[in-house]
Tab-separated table of C-alpha atoms in Angstrom:
chain	number	residue	atom	x	y	z
A	1	UNK	CA	118.890	84.079	97.574
A	2	UNK	CA	115.653	82.906	95.956
A	3	UNK	CA	114.092	85.765	94.704
A	4	UNK	CA	110.933	84.305	93.644
A	5	UNK	CA	110.050	82.772	97.089
A	6	UNK	CA	111.020	86.075	99.068
A	7	UNK	CA	108.963	87.951	96.835
A	8	UNK	CA	106.056	85.554	97.241
A	9	UNK	CA	106.254	85.869	100.718
A	10	UNK	CA	106.209	89.784	100.311
A	11	UNK	CA	102.929	89.301	98.226
A	12	UNK	CA	101.434	87.038	101.151
A	13	UNK	CA	102.584	89.882	104.001
A	14	UNK	CA	100.658	92.283	101.852
A	15	UNK	CA	97.423	90.231	101.317
A	16	UNK	CA	94.873	89.897	103.621
A	17	UNK	CA	95.832	87.156	106.756
A	18	UNK	CA	94.260	83.474	105.949
A	19	UNK	CA	91.130	82.625	107.706
A	20	UNK	CA	92.390	80.287	110.474
A	21	UNK	CA	94.469	83.346	111.537
A	22	UNK	CA	93.492	86.128	113.913
A	23	UNK	CA	96.435	88.334	113.883
A	24	UNK	CA	100.197	88.746	113.041
A	25	UNK	CA	102.936	88.806	115.374
A	26	UNK	CA	106.545	88.489	114.879
A	27	UNK	CA	107.095	87.009	118.429
A	28	UNK	CA	105.716	83.568	117.439
A	29	UNK	CA	106.170	81.446	114.260
A	30	UNK	CA	102.741	80.346	115.334
A	31	UNK	CA	100.632	80.145	118.749
A	32	UNK	CA	97.463	80.602	120.165
A	33	UNK	CA	96.923	83.810	121.708
A	34	UNK	CA	93.675	82.733	123.328
A	35	UNK	CA	94.476	79.491	124.614
A	36	UNK	CA	97.880	80.169	125.686
A	37	UNK	CA	99.121	77.228	123.816
A	38	UNK	CA	102.645	76.910	122.401
A	39	UNK	CA	102.318	74.059	119.905
A	40	UNK	CA	102.045	70.878	121.677
A	41	UNK	CA	99.142	69.678	120.141
A	42	UNK	CA	98.619	69.596	116.451
A	43	UNK	CA	94.681	69.109	116.912
A	44	UNK	CA	94.352	73.113	118.119
A	45	UNK	CA	95.953	73.973	114.361
A	46	UNK	CA	93.185	72.063	112.698
A	47	UNK	CA	91.948	74.200	109.432
A	48	UNK	CA	88.954	76.508	110.306
A	49	UNK	CA	89.855	76.567	113.958
A	50	UNK	CA	90.563	80.194	114.750
A	51	UNK	CA	90.818	81.096	118.391
A	52	UNK	CA	93.288	83.928	118.448
A	53	UNK	CA	96.150	82.216	116.466
A	54	UNK	CA	98.931	84.332	115.081
A	55	UNK	CA	101.917	83.930	113.364
A	56	UNK	CA	105.065	85.645	112.070
A	57	UNK	CA	106.077	86.099	108.727
A	58	UNK	CA	107.950	82.625	108.460
A	59	UNK	CA	104.925	81.108	110.230
A	60	UNK	CA	102.697	82.714	107.549
A	61	UNK	CA	105.020	81.433	104.887
A	62	UNK	CA	104.849	77.615	105.920
A	63	UNK	CA	101.000	78.467	105.909
A	64	UNK	CA	101.163	79.008	102.166
A	65	UNK	CA	100.150	76.013	100.039
A	66	UNK	CA	102.794	76.871	97.499
A	67	UNK	CA	105.240	76.974	99.947
A	68	UNK	CA	104.123	73.764	101.459
A	69	UNK	CA	104.348	71.750	98.294
A	70	UNK	CA	108.315	72.821	98.137
A	71	UNK	CA	108.825	71.623	101.516
A	72	UNK	CA	107.999	74.359	104.084
A	73	UNK	CA	105.510	73.493	107.075
A	74	UNK	CA	104.403	74.015	110.600
A	75	UNK	CA	103.991	70.896	112.888
A	76	UNK	CA	102.923	72.602	116.245
A	77	UNK	CA	104.202	76.066	116.672
A	78	UNK	CA	107.589	75.683	114.801
A	79	UNK	CA	108.593	75.945	111.028
A	80	UNK	CA	110.427	73.406	109.387
A	81	UNK	CA	111.847	72.614	106.121
A	82	UNK	CA	114.056	69.190	105.124
A	83	UNK	CA	116.212	68.451	108.342
A	84	UNK	CA	116.024	71.938	109.936
A	85	UNK	CA	113.485	73.800	111.954
A	86	UNK	CA	112.889	77.815	112.937
A	87	UNK	CA	115.468	80.195	111.755
A	88	UNK	CA	117.605	77.604	110.023
A	89	UNK	CA	114.507	76.530	108.133
A	90	UNK	CA	113.773	79.684	106.982
A	91	UNK	CA	117.539	80.326	106.173
A	92	UNK	CA	117.373	77.413	104.142
A	93	UNK	CA	114.332	77.812	102.390
A	94	UNK	CA	114.802	80.814	101.510
A	95	UNK	CA	118.250	80.342	100.521
A	96	UNK	CA	120.006	83.373	102.697
A	97	UNK	CA	122.688	83.230	105.488
A	98	UNK	CA	121.208	82.585	108.851
A	99	UNK	CA	122.197	85.498	110.772
A	100	UNK	CA	120.035	87.284	107.702
A	101	UNK	CA	116.921	84.811	108.633
A	102	UNK	CA	117.500	85.675	112.238
A	103	UNK	CA	117.386	89.275	111.589
A	104	UNK	CA	114.260	88.987	109.150
A	105	UNK	CA	112.195	86.588	111.186
A	106	UNK	CA	112.990	87.846	114.614
A	107	UNK	CA	110.879	90.461	115.970
A	108	UNK	CA	113.951	92.973	115.501
A	109	UNK	CA	112.808	96.734	116.638
A	110	UNK	CA	115.712	97.931	115.302
A	111	UNK	CA	114.623	96.631	111.868
A	112	UNK	CA	111.045	96.995	112.066
A	113	UNK	CA	110.338	99.863	114.586
A	114	UNK	CA	108.611	99.912	117.462
A	115	UNK	CA	106.249	97.057	118.496
A	116	UNK	CA	103.681	95.924	117.304
A	117	UNK	CA	105.353	95.129	113.627
A	118	UNK	CA	103.036	95.162	110.939
A	119	UNK	CA	103.091	92.856	108.081
A	120	UNK	CA	103.518	95.198	105.330
A	121	UNK	CA	106.408	97.071	107.300
A	122	UNK	CA	108.392	93.475	107.193
A	123	UNK	CA	107.041	93.090	103.629
A	124	UNK	CA	109.145	96.485	102.924
A	125	UNK	CA	111.868	95.399	104.742
A	126	UNK	CA	112.463	92.077	102.852
A	127	UNK	CA	111.550	93.694	99.481
A	128	UNK	CA	114.003	96.289	99.820
A	129	UNK	CA	116.530	93.060	100.948
A	130	UNK	CA	115.713	91.544	97.814
A	131	UNK	CA	116.364	94.455	95.908
A	132	UNK	CA	119.728	95.611	97.456
A	133	UNK	CA	121.188	92.312	98.938
A	134	UNK	CA	121.326	94.121	102.352
A	135	UNK	CA	119.459	94.781	105.522
A	136	UNK	CA	119.274	97.894	106.753
């Protein structure tokens, strides 16, 4: 488990959203809810273009310059790290088991409560996970 990276993600989740995002949704790594675009055209994601773009916790992580320098990035509507994408990328980047990454980065009502899931709630779960090594 890469605790510094996970705790950095907790900070990101508790901070105001970046300008390029208009919301938070655990249902998408990144999508544009106004354009109904699921990431086929990277031009939609150019900096400063905010037209209903939302991200989940993993998508938000991939927008962070510090994490981008370490290799985590978005392309279209998916997250990548080295040779992995999606939940595998999250597992490898944060050095956690794939089943933990799937639970943390998937919109799990059992883990986060009823929708809409709030970034603060996701931050709380990740913080407890770092402290205990187990998911509720």
